[in-house]
Coordinates of C-alpha atoms in Angstrom, one line a residue:
Chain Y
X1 CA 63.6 -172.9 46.7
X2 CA 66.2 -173.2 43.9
X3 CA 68.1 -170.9 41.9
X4 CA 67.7 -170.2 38.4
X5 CA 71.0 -169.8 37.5
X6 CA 70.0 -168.8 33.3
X7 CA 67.9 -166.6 34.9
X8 CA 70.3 -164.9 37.2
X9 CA 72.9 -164.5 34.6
X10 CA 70.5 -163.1 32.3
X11 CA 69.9 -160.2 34.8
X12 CA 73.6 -159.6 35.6
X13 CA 73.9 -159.4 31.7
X14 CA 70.7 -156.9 31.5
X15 CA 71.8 -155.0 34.4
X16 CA 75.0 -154.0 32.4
X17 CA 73.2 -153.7 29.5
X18 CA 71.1 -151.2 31.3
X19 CA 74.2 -149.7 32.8
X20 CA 75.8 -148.9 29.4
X21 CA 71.9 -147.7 28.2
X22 CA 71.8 -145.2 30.9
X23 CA 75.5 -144.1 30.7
X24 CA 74.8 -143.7 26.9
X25 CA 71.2 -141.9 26.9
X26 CA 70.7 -140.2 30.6
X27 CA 73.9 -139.4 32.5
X28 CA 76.3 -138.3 29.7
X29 CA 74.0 -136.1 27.9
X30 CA 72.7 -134.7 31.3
X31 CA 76.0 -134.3 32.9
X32 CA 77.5 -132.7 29.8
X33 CA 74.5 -129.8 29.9
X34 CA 75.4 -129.2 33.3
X35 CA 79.3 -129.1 32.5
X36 CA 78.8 -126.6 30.0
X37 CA 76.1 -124.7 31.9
X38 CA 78.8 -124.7 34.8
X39 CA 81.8 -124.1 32.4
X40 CA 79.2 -120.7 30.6
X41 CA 78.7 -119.9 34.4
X42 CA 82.4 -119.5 35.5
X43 CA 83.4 -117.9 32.2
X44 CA 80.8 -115.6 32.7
X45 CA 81.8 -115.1 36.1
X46 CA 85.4 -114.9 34.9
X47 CA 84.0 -111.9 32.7
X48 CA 82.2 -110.4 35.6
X49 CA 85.3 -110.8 37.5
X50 CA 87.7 -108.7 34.6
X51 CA 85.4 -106.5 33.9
X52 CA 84.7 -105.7 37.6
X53 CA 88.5 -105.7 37.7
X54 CA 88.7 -103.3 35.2
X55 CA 85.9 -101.0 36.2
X56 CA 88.3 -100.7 39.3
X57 CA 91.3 -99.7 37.4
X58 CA 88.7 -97.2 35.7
X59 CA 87.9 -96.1 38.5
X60 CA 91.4 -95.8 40.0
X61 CA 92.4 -94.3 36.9
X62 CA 89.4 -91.5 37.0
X63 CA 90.0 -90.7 40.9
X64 CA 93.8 -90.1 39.7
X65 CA 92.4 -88.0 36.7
X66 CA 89.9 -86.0 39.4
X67 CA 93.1 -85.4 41.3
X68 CA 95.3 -84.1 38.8
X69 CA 92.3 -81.8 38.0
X70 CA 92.3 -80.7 41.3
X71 CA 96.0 -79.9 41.3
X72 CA 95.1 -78.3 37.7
X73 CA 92.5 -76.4 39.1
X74 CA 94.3 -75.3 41.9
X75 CA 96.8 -73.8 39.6
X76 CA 94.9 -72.5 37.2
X77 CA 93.2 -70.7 40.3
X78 CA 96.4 -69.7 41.5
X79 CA 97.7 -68.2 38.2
X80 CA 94.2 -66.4 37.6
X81 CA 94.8 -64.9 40.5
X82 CA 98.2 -63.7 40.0
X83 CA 97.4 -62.5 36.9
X84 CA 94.0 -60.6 38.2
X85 CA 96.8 -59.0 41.1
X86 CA 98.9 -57.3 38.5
X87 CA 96.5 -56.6 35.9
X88 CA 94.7 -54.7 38.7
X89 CA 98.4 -53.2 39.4
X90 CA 98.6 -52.5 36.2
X91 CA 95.1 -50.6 35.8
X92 CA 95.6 -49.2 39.3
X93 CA 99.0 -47.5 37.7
X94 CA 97.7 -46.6 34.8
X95 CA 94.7 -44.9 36.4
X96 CA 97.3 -43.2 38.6
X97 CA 98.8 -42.0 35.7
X98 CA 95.8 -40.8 33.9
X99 CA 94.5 -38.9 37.0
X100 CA 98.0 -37.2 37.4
X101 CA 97.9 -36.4 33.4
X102 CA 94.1 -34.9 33.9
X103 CA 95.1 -32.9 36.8
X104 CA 98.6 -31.5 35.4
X105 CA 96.5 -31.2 32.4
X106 CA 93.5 -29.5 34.6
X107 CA 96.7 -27.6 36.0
X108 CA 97.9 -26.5 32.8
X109 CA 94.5 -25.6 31.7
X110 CA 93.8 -23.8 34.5
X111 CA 96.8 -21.7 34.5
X112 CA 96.3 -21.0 30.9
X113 CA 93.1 -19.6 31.4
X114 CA 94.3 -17.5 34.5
X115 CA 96.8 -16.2 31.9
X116 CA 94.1 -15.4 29.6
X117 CA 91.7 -13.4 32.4
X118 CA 95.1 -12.1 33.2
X119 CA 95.9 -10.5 29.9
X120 CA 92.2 -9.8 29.3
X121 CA 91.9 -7.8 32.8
X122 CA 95.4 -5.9 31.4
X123 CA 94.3 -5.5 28.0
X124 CA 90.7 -3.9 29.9
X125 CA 93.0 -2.1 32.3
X126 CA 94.9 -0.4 29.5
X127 CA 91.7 0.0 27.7
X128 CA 89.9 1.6 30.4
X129 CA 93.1 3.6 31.1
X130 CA 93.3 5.1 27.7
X131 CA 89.5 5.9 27.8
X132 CA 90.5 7.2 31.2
X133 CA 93.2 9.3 29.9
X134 CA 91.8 10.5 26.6
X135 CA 88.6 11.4 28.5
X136 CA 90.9 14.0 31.0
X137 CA 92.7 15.0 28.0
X138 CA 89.6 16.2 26.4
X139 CA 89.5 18.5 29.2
X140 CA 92.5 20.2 28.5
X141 CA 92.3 22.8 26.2
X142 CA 93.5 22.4 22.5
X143 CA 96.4 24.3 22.0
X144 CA 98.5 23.0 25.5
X145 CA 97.4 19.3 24.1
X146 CA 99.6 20.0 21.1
X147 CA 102.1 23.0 22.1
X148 CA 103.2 20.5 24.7
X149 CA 104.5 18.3 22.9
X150 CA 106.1 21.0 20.3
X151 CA 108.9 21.0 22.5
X152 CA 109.7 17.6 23.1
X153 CA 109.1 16.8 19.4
X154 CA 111.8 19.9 18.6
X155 CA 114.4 18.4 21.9
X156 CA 113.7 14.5 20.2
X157 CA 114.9 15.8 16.4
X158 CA 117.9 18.1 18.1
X159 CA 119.0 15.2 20.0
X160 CA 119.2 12.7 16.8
X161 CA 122.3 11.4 16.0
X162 CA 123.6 13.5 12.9
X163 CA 123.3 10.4 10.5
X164 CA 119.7 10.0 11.5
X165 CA 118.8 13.5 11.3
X166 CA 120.3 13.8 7.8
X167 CA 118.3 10.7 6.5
X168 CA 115.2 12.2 7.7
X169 CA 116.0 15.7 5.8
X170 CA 117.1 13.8 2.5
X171 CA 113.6 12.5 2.5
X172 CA 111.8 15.9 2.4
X173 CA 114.9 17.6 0.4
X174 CA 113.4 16.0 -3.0
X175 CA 110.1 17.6 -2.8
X176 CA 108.8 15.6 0.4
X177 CA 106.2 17.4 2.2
X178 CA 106.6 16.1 6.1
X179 CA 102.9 15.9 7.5
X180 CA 101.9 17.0 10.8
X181 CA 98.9 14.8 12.2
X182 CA 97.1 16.2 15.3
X183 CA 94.2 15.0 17.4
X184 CA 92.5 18.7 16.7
X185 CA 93.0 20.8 13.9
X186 CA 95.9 23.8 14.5
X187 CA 95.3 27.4 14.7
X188 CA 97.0 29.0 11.9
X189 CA 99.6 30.5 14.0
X190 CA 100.4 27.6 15.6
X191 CA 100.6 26.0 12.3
X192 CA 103.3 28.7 11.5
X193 CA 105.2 28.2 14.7
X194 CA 105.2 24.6 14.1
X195 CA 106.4 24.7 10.8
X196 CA 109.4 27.5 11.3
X197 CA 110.2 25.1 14.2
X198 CA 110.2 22.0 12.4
X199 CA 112.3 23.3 9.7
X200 CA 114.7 24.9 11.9
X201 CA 115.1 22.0 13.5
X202 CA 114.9 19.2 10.6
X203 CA 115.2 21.0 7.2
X204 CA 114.9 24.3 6.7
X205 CA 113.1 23.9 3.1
X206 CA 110.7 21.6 3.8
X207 CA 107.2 21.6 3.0
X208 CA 105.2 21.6 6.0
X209 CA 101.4 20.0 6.0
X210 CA 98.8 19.9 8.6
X211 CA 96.4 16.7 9.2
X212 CA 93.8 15.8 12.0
X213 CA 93.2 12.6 13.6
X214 CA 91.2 12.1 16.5
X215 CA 92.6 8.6 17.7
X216 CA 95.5 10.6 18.7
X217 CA 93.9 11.7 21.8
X218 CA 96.7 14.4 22.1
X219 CA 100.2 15.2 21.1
X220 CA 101.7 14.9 17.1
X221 CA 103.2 12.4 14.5
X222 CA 105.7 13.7 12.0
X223 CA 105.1 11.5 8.8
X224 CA 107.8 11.6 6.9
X225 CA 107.9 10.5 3.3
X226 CA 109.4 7.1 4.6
X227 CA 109.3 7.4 8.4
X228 CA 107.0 8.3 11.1
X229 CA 107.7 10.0 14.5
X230 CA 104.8 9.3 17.5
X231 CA 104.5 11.8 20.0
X232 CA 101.0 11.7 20.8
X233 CA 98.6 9.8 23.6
X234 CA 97.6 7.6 21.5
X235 CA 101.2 6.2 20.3
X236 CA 102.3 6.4 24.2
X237 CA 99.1 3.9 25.3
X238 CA 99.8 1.4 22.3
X239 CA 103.3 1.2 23.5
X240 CA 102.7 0.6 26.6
X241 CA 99.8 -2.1 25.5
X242 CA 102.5 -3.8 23.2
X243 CA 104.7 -3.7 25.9
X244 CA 102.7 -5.1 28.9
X245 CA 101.4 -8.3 26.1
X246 CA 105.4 -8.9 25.5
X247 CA 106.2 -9.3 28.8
X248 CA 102.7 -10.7 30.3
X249 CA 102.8 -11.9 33.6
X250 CA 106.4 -11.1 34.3
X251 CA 105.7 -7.7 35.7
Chain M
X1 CA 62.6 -174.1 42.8
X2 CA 60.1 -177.0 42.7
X3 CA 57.5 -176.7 40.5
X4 CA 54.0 -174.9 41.2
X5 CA 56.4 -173.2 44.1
X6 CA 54.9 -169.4 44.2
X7 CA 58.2 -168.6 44.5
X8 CA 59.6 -170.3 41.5
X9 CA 59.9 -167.8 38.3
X10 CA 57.6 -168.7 35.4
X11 CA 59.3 -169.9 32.2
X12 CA 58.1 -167.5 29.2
X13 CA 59.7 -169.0 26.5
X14 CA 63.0 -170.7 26.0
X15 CA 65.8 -170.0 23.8
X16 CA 67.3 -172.9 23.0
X17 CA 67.8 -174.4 26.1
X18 CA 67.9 -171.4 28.1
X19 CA 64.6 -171.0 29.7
X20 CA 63.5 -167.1 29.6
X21 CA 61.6 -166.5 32.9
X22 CA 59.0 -163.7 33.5
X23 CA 61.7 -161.5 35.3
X24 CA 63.7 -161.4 32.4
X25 CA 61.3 -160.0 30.4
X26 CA 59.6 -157.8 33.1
X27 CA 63.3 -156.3 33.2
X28 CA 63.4 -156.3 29.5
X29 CA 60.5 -153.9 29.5
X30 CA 61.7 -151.9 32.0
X31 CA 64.8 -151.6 30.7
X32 CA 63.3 -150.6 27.4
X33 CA 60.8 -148.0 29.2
X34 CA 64.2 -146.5 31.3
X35 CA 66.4 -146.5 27.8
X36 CA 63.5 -145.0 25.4
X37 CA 62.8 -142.4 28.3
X38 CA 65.8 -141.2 29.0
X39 CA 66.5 -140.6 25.1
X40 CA 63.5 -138.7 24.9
X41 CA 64.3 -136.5 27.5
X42 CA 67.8 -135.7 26.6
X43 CA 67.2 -135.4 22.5
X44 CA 66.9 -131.8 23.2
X45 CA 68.5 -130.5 26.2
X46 CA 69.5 -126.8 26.1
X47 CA 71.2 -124.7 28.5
X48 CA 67.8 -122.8 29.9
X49 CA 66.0 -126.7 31.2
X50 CA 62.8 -128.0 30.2
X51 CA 60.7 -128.9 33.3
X52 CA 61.5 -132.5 32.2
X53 CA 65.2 -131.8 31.7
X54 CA 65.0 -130.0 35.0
X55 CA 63.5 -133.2 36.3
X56 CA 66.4 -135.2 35.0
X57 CA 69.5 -133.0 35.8
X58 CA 67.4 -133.0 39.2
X59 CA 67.9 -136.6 39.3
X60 CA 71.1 -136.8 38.2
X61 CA 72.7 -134.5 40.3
X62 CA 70.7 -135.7 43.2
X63 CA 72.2 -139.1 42.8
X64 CA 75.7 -137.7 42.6
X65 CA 75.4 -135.6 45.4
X66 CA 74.4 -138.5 47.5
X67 CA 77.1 -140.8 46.6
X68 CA 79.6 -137.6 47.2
X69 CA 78.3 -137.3 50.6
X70 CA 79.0 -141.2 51.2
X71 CA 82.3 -141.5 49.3
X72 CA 83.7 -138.4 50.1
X73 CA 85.4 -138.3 46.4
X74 CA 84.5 -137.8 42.8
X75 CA 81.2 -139.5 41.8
X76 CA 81.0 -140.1 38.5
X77 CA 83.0 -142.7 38.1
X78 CA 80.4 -144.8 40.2
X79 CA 77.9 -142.6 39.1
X80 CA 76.5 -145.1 36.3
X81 CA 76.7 -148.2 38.2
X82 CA 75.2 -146.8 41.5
X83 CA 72.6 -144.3 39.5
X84 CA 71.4 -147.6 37.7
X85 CA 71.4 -150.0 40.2
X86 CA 69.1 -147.0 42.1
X87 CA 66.8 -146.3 39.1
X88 CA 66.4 -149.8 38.0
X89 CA 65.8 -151.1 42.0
X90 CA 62.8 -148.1 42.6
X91 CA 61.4 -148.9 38.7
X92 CA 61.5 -152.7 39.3
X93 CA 60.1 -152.5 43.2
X94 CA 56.8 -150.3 42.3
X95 CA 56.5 -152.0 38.7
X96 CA 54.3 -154.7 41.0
X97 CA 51.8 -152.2 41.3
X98 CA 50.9 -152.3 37.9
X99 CA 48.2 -155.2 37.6
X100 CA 49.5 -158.1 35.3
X101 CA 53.3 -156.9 36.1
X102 CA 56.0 -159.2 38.9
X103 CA 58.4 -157.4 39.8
X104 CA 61.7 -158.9 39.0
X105 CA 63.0 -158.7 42.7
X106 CA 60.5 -160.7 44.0
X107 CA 62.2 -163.0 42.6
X108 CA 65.3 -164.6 44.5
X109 CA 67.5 -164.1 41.1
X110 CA 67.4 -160.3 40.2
X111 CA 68.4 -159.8 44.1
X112 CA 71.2 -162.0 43.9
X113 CA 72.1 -160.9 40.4
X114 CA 72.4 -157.3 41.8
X115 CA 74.2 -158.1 45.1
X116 CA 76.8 -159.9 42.5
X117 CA 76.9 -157.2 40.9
X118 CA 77.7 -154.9 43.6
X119 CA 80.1 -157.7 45.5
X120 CA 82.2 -157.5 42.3
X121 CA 82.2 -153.7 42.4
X122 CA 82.9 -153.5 45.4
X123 CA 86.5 -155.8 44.8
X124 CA 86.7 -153.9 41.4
X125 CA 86.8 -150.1 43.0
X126 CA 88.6 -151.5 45.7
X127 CA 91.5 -152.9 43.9
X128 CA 91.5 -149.4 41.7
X129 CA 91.5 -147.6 43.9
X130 CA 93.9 -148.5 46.2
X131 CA 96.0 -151.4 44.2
X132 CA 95.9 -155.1 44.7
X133 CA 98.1 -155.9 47.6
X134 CA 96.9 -152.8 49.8
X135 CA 93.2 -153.8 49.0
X136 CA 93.6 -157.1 50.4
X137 CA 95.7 -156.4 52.9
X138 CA 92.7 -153.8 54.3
X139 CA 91.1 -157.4 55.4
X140 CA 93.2 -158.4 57.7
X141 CA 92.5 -154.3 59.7
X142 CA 93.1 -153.5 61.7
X143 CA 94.6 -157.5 63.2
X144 CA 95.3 -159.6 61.1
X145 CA 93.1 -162.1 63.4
X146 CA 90.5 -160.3 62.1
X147 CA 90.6 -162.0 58.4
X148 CA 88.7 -164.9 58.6
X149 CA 85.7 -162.0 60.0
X150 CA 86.3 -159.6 57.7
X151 CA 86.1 -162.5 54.6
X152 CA 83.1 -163.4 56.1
X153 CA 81.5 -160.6 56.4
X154 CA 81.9 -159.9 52.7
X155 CA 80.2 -163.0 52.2
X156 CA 77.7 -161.8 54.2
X157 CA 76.4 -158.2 53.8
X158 CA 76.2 -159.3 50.0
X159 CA 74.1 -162.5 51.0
X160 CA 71.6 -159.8 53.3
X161 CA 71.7 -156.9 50.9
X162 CA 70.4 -159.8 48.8
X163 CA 67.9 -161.7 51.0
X164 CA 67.2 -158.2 52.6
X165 CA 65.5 -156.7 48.8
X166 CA 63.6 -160.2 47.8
X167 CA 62.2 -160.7 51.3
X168 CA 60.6 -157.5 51.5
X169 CA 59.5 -157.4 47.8
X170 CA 58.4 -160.8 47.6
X171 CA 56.9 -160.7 51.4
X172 CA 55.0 -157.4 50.0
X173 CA 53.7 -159.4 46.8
X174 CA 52.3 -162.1 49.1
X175 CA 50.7 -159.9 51.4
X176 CA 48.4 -158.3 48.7
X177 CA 47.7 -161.3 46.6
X178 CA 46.8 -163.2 50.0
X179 CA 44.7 -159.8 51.3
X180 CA 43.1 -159.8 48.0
X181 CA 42.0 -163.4 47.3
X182 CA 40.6 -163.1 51.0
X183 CA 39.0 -159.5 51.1
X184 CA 38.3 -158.5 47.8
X185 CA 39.0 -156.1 45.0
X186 CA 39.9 -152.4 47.4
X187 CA 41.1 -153.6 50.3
X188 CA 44.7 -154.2 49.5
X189 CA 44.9 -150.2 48.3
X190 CA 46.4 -149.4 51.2
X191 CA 48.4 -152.3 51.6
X192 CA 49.6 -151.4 48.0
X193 CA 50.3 -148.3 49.1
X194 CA 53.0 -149.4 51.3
X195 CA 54.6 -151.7 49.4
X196 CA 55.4 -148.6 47.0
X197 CA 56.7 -147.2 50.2
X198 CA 59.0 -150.6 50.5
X199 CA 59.8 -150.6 47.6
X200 CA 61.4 -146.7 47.8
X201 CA 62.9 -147.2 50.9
X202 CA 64.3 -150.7 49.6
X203 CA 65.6 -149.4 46.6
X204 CA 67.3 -146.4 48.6
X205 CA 69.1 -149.3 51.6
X206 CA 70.2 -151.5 48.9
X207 CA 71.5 -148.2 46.8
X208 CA 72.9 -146.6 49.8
X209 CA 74.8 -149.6 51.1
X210 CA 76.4 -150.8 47.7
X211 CA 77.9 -147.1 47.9
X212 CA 78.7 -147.5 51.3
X213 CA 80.3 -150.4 50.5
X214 CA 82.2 -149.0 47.5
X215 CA 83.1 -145.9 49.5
X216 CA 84.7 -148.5 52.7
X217 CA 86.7 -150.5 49.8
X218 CA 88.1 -147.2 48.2
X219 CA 88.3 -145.3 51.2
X220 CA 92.2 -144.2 52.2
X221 CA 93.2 -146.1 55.3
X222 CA 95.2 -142.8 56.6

């Protein structure tokens, strides 16, 4: 057996022929595909990495958020609920007050009206008394209903002061007729007794007239030309009607 | 080789006065099958593979990881002589089994062109790896009365990684041209068969071992 030694250096020149095809045409072009595949893959990753990085500082960030909300709520709870304590206080107050205004109102309103049955039970009472009293004045007979109170009329004039009784003749010396008003017409001597009476005691010229009215109930009133003098039933109940609406409830 | 030797390689032409031997162009083919291929498959690789680029990158990587394993470094710097030597060894062992075809290592030159070509790697790594003075001073390891073995032994492993391939190609070859000049047209199947087997598992040892090789020469004595 010999060596062909052309032949053998033509295959050590063929094998690095074939190494340089190779290197050129398979295992750069392959290799460099899975470089970059491999260099895609990690960047990727990379990504996956930051953004899985940065989901977690989202996520820190939210639970932080949550957190403070919490705190928020709590003190937003808090303050509600301070604020619901005095505004229901404040209503619980003012409903005091309000009740308290109704009742001294319902007081007041109350007390007004028990003024008002009051003076209407009076103002019946008097009523009633004067129908009372005119009724057992009927019964008396005419001429002590109005001789009686010939004499007190005649004490009242004598017992005027001077100045006063003087005013009152002035006013019947110039023609002035003074008018005697009775609850039932006078006899005609009792007219004269009246009238010499009157004048004796008043004005001695004075023209004396008679007139009726039946709201009197009893007694006289001397109308004078500018002044009047009650002395009858009638004058005696309004009085004492004027005076028990003066004074009300006092007595 | 003397003439009408079976194993002398037949002259195909001659250029000039280089005699061109039927190896040489068996090679030339398959280096032209192996170049046009490989340009065909990666014209238009794309980041989602092809089941042919996944076939390649499969290769590729394969390869690579293997060497890795052995050399316990960076493999792409031996990636295109060990990734050839592999591919060329498996294409040129089964090539036989196509009828009118040699295959170059059955011939006693293609071996010993290869186990050159590793011996010289092997030196070449070595000495880049680790600088000229360390490199050879890793002979005379771990005693230095170990030298004369260790020179020897480099002498050696290249002349059986060598003999090693063409014996088993060549032996293979024989086999089924004798089986079939005796038995007839099928009965060497099987016989073919296993010589694609050999041829595998040749290509693999002699692959395996230049790496080892390679990997022993580089390797940090610490």
């Amino acid at each position: 057996m010999r060596l062909e030694w052309s032949t053998l250096t033509l295959q050590l020149v063929n094998f690095a022929i074939l190494v340089w095809l190779l290197q050129r045409f398979l295992y750069r072009p392959v290799l460099r595909t899975i470089d970059a595949r491999r260099a895609a893959l990690l960047g990727q990753q990379a990504q996956a990495a930051s953004e899985a990085e940065a989901a977690k500082r989202q996520l820190a960030d939210l639970e932080a958020q949550r957190a403070g909300l919490a705190g928020e709520r709590a003190a937003a709870l808090a303050r509600t609920e301070e604020e619901g304590r005095a505004l229901l206080a404040a209503r619980q107050a003012q409903a005091q007050r309000e009740a308290q205004g109704l009742l001294e109102e319902g007081r007041r309103t109350l007390a007004r009206e028990r003024e008002l049955a009051q003076e209407e039970l009076r103002s019946a009472a008097l009523d009633l008394a004067a129908d009372i009293a005119s009724r057992v004045l009927a019964q008396i007979p005419e001429p002590l209903r109005v001789q009686a109170w010939l004499e007190r009329i005649e004490g009242h004039l004598t017992a005027l002061p001077r100045e006063e009784l003087r005013e009152l003749s002035d006013q019947l010396s110039g023609g002035g007729t003074l008018r005697v008003v009775t609850a039932a017409p006078l006899a005609a001597g009792a007219q004269e007794q009246w009238r010499a009476r009157l004048r004796a005691a008043a004005a001695p010229e004075a023209s004396v007239a008679f007139d009726t009215e039946p709201g009197l109930i009893a007694g006289a009133e001397l109308r004078f030309p500018h002044a009047r003098l009650g002395f009858s039933v009638q004058g005696a109940i309004a009085a004492l009607q004027q005076e028990v609406r003066s004074h009300g409830p006092d007595r | 080789m003397t003439p009408g030797s079976p194993l002398a390689a037949a002259v195909v032409f001659r250029l000039g006065p280089v005699p061109v031997t039927r190896p040489v162009v068996t090679t030339w083919g398959i280096m032209a099958v192996l170049a046009i291929g490989s340009w065909a498959g990666t014209r238009r690789l794309r980041p989602e593979p092809s089941r042919l680029q996944a076939v390649l990158e499969l290769l590729v990587t394969g390869i690579q990881s293997q060497i890795e394993e052995v050399v316990r470094r960076d493999a792409r710097p031996l990636l295109p002589l060990l990734g050839t030597l592999f591919i060329f060894l498996l294409t040129a062992n089964v090539c036989g089994i196509v009828p009118g075809v040699q295959a170059p290592t059955g011939r006693i030159e293609t071996p010993a062109a290869l186990a050159l070509v590793v011996f010289l790697s092997v030196h070449w790594f070595g000495i880049r790896a680790r600088g000229l003075s360390a490199y050879l001073g890793s002979f005379a390891r771990p005693k230095p009365i170990m030298l004369p073995l260790n020179l020897l032994a480099e002498v050696t492993r290249t002349f059986s990684l060598m003999v090693r391939l063409f014996g088993n190609i060549m032996s293979g070859e024989f086999l089924i041209g004798i089986v079939l000049a005796l038995a007839g047209l099928f009965v060497p199947i099987p016989l073919m068969a296993l010589e694609l087997l050999v041829g595998v598992v040749q290509a693999y040892i002699f692959s395996m071992l230049a790496t080892v090789f390679i990997g022993a020469a580089t390797a940090d004595d610490s």
